[in-house]
Coordinates of C-alpha atoms in Angstrom, one line a residue:
Chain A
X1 CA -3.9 -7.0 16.6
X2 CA -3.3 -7.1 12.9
X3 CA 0.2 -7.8 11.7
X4 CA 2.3 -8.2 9.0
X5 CA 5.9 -9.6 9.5
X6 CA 8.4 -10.0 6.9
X7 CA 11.4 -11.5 8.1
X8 CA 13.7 -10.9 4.7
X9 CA 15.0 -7.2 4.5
X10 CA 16.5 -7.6 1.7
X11 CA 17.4 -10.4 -1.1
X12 CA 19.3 -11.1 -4.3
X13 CA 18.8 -13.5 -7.6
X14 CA 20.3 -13.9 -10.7
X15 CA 18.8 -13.2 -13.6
X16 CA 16.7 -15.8 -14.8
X17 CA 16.2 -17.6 -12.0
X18 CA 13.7 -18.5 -8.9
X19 CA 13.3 -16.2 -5.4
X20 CA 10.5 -16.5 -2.6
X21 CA 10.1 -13.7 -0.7
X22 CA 8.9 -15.0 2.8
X23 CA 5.6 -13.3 4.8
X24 CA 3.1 -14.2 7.6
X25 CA 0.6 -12.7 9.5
X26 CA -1.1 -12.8 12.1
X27 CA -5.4 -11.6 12.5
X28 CA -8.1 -13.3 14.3
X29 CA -10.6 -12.5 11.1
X30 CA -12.1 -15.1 9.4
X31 CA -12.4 -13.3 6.2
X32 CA -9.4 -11.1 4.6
X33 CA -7.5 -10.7 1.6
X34 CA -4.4 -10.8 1.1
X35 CA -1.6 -8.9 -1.6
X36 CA 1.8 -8.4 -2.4
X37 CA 3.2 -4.9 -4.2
X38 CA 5.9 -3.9 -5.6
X39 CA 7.6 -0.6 -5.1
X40 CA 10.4 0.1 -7.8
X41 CA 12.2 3.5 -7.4
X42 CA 9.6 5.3 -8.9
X43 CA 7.7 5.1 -5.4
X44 CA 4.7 3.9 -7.2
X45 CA 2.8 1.2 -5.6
X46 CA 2.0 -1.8 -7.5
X47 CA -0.2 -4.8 -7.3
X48 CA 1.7 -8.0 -7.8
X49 CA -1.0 -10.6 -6.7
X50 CA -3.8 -10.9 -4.5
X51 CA -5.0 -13.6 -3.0
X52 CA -8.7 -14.2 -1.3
X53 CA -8.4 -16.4 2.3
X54 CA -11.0 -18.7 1.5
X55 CA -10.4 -19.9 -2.1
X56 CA -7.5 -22.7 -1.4
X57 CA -6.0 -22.7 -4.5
X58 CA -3.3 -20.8 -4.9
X59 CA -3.5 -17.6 -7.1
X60 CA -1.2 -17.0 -10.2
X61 CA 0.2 -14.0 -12.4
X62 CA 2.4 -15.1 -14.8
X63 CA 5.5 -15.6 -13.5
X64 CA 4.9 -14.9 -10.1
X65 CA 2.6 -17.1 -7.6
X66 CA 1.8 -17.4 -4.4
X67 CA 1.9 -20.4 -1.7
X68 CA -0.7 -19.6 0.6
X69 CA -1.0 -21.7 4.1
X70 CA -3.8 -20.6 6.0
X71 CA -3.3 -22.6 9.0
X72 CA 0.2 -21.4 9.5
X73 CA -1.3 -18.0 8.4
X74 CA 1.9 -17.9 5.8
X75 CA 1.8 -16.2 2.1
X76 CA 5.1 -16.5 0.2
X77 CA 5.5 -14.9 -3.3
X78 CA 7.3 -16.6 -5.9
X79 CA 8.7 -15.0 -8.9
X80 CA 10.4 -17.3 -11.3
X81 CA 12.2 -16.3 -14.6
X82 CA 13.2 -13.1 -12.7
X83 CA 14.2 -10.3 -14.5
X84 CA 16.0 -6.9 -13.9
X85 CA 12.5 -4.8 -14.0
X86 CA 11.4 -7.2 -11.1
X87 CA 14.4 -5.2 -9.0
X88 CA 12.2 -2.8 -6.2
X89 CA 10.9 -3.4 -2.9
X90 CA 8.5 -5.8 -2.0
X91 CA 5.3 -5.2 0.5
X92 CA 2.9 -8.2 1.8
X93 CA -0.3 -6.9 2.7
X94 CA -3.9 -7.8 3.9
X95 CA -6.9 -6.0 4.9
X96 CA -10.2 -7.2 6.3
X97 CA -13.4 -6.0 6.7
X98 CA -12.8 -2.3 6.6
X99 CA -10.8 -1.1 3.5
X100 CA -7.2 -0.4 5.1
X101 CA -4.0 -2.2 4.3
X102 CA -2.0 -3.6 6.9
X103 CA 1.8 -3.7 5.1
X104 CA 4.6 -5.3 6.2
X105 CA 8.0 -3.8 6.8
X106 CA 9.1 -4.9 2.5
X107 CA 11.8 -6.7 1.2
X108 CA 14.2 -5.0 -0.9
X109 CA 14.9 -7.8 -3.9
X110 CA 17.6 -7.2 -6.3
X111 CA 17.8 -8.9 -9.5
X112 CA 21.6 -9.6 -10.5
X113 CA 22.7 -9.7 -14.6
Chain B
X1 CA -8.9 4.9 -18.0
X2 CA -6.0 7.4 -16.0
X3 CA -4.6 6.2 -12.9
X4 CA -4.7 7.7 -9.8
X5 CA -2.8 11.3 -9.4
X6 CA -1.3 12.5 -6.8
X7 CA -0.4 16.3 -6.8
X8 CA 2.4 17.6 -6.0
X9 CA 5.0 15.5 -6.3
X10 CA 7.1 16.9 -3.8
X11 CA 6.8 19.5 -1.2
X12 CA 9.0 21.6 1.1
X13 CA 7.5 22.9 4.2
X14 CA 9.0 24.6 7.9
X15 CA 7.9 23.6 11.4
X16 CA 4.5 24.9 11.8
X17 CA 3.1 25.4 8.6
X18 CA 0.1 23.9 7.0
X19 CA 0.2 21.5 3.9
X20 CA -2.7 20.5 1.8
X21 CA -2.1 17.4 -0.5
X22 CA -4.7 15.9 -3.4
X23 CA -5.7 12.8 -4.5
X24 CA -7.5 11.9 -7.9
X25 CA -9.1 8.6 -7.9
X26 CA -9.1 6.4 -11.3
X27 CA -12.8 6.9 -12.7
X28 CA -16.0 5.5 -10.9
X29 CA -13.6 4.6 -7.8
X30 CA -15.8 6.0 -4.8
X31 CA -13.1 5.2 -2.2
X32 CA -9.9 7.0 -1.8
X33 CA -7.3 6.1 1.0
X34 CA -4.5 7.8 2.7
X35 CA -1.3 5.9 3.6
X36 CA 2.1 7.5 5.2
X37 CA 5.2 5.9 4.5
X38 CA 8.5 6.3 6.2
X39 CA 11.6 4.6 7.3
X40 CA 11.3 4.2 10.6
X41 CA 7.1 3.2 10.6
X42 CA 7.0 2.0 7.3
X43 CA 3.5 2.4 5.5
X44 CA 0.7 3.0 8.3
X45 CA -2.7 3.9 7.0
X46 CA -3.9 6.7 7.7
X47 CA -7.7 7.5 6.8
X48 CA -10.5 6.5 3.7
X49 CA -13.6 8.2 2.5
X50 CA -16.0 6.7 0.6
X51 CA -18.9 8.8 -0.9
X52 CA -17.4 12.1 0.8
X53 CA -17.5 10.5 4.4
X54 CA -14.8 9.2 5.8
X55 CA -15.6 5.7 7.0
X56 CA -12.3 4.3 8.4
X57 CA -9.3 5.9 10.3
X58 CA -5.7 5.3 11.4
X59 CA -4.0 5.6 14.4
X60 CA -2.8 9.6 13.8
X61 CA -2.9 12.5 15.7
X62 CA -5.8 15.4 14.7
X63 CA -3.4 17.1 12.9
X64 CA -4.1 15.1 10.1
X65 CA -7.6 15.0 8.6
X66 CA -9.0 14.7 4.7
X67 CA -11.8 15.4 2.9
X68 CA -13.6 14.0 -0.1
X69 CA -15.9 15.8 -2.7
X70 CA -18.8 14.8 -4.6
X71 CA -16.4 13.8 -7.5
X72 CA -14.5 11.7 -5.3
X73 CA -11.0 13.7 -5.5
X74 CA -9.3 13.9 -1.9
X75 CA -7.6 16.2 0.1
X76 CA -5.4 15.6 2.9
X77 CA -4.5 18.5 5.3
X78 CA -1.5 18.7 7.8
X79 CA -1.2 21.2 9.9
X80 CA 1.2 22.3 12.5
X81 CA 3.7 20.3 10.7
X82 CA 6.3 18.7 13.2
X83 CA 9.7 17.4 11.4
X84 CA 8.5 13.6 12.0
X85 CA 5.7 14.4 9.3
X86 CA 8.5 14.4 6.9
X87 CA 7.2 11.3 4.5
X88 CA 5.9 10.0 1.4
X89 CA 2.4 10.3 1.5
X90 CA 0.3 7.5 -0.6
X91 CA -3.4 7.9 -1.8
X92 CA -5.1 4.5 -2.7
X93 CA -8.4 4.5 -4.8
X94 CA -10.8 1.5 -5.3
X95 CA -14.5 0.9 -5.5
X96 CA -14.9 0.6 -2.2
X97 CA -15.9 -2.8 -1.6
X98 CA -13.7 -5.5 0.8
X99 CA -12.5 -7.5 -1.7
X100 CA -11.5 -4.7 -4.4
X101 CA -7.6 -3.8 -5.4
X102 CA -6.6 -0.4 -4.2
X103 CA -4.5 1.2 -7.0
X104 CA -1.9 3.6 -5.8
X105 CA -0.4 7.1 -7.1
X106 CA 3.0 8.0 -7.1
X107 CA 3.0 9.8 -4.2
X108 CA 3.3 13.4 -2.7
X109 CA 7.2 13.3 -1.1
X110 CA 7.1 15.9 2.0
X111 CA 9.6 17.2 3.6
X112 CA 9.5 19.4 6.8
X113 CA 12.6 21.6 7.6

């Protein structure tokens, strides 16, 4: 089965500063890809980042990043310099061969002034 | 290029009617994707068609089903609606290959009374 957990319903950071929102996941392909959006009240579904399982290096957009453990089948997104238009919920996804999401349950991230 | 519209925005329907939502891909996208999103299930996929056939599909009941023309714009049909079809219904467009971005519209907000 393909699954998606995220075990951080919802966060907070100050302005400014550094969060990591936490996922794993869990699929017996070899060959996936992985993403994290962003859903701000408009209900608009964003791409923050995407990441592709068998480059190792970790990929980068601006100021937010990925850690990506493949053996411990973790993906954590940073965002650092946060700021208040990064407030919205926060979805880790991955799809494999077919061309379906799998989404995890989100993390609700506030940015404080 | 235009993003990916959804129409309509929101939607009122009673216990056993039919509802027909569409789904304009962004330009030369061949695959569209349907995704349903509540609070209790969160975001389940529900079906994609690429080149007017649909080529993947969700775990739903037959109530739901789609279509896709030879322009690539998508329809999604309920019918019979039940009060748990109450959601925000997501379309997703992308070229249709594994590794692609989907790029998501705003969404069509339905509620059953």
């Amino acid at each position: 089965a393909q699954t998606v957990t995220q075990s951080q319903p919802e966060m907070s950071v100050q302005e400014a500063e550094t969060v990591t929102l936490s996922c794993t996941y869990d699929t017996s392909e070899s060959n996936y890809y992985l993403f994290w959006y962003k859903q701000p009240p408009s209900r608009q579904m964003i791409l923050v980042i995407r990441q592709e399982a068998y480059k190792q290096q970790n990929a980068t957009e601006n100021r937010f990043s990925v850690n990506f453990q493949k053996a411990a089948k973790s993906f954590s997104l940073k965002i650092s310099d946060s700021q208040l238009g990064d407030t919205a919920m926060y979805f880790c996804a991955f799809k494999t061969g077919a061309n379906n999401l799998f989404f995890g349950t989100g993390t609700r991230l506030t940015v404080i002034p | 290029k235009a993003g990916v519209t959804q129409t309509p925005r929101y939607l009122i329907k009673t216990r056993g009617q039919q509802v027909t939502l569409s789904c304009s891909p962004i330009s030369g996208h061949r695959s569209v994707s349907w995704y349903q999103q509540t609070p209790g299930q969160g975001l389940q996929f529900l079906f994609e068609y690429f080149s007017e056939t649909q080529r993947n599909k969700g775990n739903f009941p037959g109530r739901f089903s789609g279509r896709q023309f030879s322009n690539s714009r998508s329809e999604m049909n309920v019918s019979t609606l039940e009060l748990g079809d109450s959601a925000l219904y997501l379309c997703a467009s992308s070229p249709g290959t594994m590794g692609e971005k989907l790029f998501f519209g705003s969404g069509t907000q339905l509620s059953v009374l």
